[in-house]
Short mmCIF file of C-alpha atoms (C1' of nucleotides) in Angstrom, two decimals:
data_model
loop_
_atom_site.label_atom_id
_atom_site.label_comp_id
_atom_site.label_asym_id
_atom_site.label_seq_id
_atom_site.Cartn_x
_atom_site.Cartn_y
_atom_site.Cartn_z
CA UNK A 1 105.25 109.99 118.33
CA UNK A 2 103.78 109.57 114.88
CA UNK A 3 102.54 113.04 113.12
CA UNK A 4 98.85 113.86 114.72
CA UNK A 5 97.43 114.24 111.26
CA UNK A 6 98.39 110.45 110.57
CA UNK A 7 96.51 108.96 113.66
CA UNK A 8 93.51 110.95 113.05
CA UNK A 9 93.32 110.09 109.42
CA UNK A 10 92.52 106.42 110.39
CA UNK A 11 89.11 104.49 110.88
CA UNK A 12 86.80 106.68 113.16
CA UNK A 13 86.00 103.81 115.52
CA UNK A 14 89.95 103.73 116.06
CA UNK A 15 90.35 107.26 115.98
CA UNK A 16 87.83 108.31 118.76
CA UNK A 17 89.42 105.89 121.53
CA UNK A 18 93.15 107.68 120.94
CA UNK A 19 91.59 111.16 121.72
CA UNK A 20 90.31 110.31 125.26
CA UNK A 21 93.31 111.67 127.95
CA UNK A 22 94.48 113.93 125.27
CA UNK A 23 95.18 117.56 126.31
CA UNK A 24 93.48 119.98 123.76
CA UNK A 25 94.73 123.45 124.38
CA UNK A 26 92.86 126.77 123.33
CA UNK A 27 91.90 129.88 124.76
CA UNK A 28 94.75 129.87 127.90
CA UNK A 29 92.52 126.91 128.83
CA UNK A 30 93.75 123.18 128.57
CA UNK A 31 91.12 120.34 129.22
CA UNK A 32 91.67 116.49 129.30
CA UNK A 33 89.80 114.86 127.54
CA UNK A 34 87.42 112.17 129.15
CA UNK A 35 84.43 111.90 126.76
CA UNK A 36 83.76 111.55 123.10
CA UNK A 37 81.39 110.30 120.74
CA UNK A 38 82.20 108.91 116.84
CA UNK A 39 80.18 110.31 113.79
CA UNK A 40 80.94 108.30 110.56
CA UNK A 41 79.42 110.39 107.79
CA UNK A 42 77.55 109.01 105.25
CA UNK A 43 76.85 105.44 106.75
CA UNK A 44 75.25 107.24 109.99
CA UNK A 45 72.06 108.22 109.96
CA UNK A 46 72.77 110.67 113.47
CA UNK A 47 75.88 111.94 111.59
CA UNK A 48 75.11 115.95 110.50
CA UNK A 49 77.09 114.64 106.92
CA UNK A 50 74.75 111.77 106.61
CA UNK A 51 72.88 113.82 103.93
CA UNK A 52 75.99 115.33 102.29
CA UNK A 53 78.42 118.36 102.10
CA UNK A 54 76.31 121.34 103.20
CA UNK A 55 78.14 124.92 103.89
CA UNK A 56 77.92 123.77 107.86
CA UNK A 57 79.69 120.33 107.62
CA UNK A 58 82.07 120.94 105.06
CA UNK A 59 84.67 121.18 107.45
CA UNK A 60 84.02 117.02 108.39
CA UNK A 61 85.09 116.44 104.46
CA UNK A 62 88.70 118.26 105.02
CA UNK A 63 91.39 116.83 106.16
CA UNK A 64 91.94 115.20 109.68
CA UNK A 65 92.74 117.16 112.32
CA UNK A 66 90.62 120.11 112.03
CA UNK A 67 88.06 121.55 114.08
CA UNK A 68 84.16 121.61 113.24
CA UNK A 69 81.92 123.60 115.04
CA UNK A 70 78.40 124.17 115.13
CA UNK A 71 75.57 126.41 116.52
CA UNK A 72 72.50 124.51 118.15
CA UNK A 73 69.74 124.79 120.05
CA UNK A 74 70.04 129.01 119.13
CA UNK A 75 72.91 129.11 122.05
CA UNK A 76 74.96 126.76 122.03
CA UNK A 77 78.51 125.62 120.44
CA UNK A 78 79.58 122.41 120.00
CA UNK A 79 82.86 121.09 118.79
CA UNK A 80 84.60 117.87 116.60
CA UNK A 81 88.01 116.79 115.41
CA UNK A 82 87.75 116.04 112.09
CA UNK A 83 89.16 112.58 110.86
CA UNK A 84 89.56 109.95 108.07
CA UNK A 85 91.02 110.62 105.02
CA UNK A 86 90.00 113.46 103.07
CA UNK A 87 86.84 112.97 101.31
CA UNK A 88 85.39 111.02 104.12
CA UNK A 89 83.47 112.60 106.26
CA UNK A 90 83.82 111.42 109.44
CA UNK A 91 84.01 113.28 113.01
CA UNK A 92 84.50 113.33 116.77
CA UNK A 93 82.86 114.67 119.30
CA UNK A 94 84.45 116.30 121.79
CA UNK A 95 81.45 115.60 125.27
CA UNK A 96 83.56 116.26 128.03
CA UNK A 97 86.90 116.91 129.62
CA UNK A 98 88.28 117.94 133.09
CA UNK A 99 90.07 121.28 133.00
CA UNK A 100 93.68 120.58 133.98
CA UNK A 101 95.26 124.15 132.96
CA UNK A 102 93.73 127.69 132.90
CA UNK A 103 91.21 127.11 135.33
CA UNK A 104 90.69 130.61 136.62
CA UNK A 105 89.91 131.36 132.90
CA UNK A 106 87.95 128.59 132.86
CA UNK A 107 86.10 130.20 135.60
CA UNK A 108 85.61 133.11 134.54
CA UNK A 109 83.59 131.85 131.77
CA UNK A 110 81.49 130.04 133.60
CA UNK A 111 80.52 131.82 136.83
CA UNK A 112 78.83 129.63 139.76
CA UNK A 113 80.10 126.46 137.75
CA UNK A 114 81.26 124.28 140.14
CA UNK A 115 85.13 123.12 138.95
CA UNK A 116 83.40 119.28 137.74
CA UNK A 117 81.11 120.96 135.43
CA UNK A 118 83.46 123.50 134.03
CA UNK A 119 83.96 121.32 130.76
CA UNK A 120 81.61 118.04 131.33
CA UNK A 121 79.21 118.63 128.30
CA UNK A 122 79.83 119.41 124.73
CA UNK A 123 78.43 123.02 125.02
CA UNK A 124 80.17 123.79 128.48
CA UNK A 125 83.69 122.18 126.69
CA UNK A 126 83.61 124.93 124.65
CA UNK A 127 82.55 127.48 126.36
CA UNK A 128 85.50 126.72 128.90
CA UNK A 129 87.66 126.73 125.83
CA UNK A 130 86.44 130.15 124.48
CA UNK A 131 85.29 128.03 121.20
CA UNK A 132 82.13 129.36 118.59
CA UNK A 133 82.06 129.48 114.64
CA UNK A 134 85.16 131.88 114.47
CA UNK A 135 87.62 128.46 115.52
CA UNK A 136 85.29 126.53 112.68
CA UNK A 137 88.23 124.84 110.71
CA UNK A 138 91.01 125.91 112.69
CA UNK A 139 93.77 123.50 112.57
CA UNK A 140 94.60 121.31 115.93
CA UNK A 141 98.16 120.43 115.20
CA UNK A 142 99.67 121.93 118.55
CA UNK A 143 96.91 122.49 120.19
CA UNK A 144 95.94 118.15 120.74
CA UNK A 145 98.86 116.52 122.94
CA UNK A 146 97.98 112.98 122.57
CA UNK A 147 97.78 110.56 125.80
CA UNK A 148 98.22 106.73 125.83
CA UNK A 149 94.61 105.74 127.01
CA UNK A 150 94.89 101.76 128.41
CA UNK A 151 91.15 101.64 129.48
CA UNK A 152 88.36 102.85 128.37
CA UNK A 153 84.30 102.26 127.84
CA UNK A 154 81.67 102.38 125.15
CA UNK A 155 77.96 102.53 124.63
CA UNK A 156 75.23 104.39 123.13
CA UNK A 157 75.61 107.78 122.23
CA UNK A 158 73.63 110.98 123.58
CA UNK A 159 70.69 112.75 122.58
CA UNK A 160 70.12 111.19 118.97
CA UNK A 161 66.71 110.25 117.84
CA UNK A 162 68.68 108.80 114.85
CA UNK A 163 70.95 105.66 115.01
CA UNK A 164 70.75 106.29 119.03
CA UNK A 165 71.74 102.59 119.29
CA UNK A 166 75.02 102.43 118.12
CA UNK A 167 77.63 102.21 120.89
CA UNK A 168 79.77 104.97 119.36
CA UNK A 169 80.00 107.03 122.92
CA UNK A 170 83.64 106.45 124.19
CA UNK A 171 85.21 107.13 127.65
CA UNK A 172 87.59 107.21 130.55
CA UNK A 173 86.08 105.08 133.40
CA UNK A 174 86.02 106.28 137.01
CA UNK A 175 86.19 109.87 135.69
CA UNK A 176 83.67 112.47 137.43
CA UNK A 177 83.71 114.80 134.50
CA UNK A 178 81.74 112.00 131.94
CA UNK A 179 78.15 113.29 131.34
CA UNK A 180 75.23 110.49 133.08
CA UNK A 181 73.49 108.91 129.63
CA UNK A 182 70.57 111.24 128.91
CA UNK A 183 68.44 109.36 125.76
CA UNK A 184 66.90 111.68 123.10
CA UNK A 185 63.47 112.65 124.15
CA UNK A 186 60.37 111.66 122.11
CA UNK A 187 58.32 114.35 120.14
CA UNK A 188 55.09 115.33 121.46
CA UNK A 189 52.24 116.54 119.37
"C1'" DC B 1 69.16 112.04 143.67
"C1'" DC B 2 65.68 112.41 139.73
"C1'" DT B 3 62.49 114.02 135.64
"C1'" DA B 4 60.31 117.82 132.85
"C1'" DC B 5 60.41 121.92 130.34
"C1'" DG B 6 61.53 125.78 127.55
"C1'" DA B 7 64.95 129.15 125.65
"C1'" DT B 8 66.32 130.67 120.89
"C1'" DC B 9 68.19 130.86 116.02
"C1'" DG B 10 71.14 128.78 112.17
"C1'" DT B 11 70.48 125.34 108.97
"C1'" DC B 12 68.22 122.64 105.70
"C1'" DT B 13 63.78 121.30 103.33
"C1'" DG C 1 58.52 126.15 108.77
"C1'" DA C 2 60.50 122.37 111.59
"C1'" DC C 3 63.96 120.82 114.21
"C1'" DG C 4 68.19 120.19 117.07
"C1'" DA C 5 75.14 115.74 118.65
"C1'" DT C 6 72.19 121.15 124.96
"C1'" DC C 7 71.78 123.38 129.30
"C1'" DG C 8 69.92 125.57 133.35
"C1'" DT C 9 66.19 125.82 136.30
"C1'" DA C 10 62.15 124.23 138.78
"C1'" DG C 11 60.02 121.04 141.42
"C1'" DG C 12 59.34 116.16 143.22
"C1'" DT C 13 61.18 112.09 145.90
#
DNA sequence: CCTACGATCGTCT
DNA sequence: GACGATCGTAGGT
């Protein structure tokens, strides 16, 4: 198989299809990978680099192959793979998974979860995977095994006020852990 | 099944 | 000072 590094360094749109059935390994946990969304930095308006290289995103302006985290919502963690060349700023994120190893870990991060929800959400991935800012730029070579995914689906991504149109939300069909489409709600007041 | 709401704080303006 | 690439709970159908 060709070096991760190389794959992920490619076109966004191309990249974010080759991660779904990939096994990404961390924290004695290993999830599948059924869910993902594509953020292509400065030409997307929903992308967190669509304003530039902050301290937060810098991480989406490395190299591919790299995890970027963030903090939201004052609780919760959410995670990317980094890809493009360097310079470009352009991300994955990681919405959803099905925990294939580690699962009484997995568990025990997430009591009363039933075993569906353990990973099916970009916050619960990585709280299953024991991520938060300390994995922020951690390199994935040997952590991402790479599947062959035939089939897979597209449309709009999730929770974006901004550029909520685009069809940049990929997954596996058929699979029980992919999250329903929730669209972003509309400000009051 | 579904929709509505609020928690809570780092980041950027 | 405003807002968010979310989630869990409450309550209705």
């Amino acid at each position: 198989m060709a070096d991760l590094r190389e794959l992920l360094a490619g076109p966004v749109l191309e990249v974010a299809p080759l991660l779904l059935g990939a096994a990404f390994t961390h924290g004695g946990v290993t999830v599948r990978l059924t869910e993902v969304e594509a953020y292509d930095g400065p030409h997307d308006s929903g992308s967190h680099a669509f304003r530039g290289r902050t301290r937060r995103n810098e991480v989406m302006f490395g190299p591919p192959g790299h995890l970027y985290v963030y903090f939201t919502y004052g609780m919760h963690h959410c995670c990317n793979v980094s890809c493009g060349p360097e310079g470009e700023p352009s991300a994955v994120l990681l919405r959803a998974g099905e925990v294939v190893d580690g699962i009484e870990t997995a568990r025990s991060r997430r009591p009363g979860s039933t075993d569906r929800d353990l990973a099916r959400g970009p916050a619960r991935l990585c709280r299953a995977l024991s991520i938060d800012l300390a994995e922020n730029g951690l390199d994935l070579a040997d952590r991402l095994e790479l599947a062959d995914p035939r089939r897979f689906e597209t449309g709009p991504r999730v929770g974006l006020r901004h550029a909520a149109d685009r069809p940049w939300r990929f997954w596996l069909p058929g699979e029980a852990t992919v999250s329903r489409y929730v669209p972003a709600k509309p400000r009051v007041r």
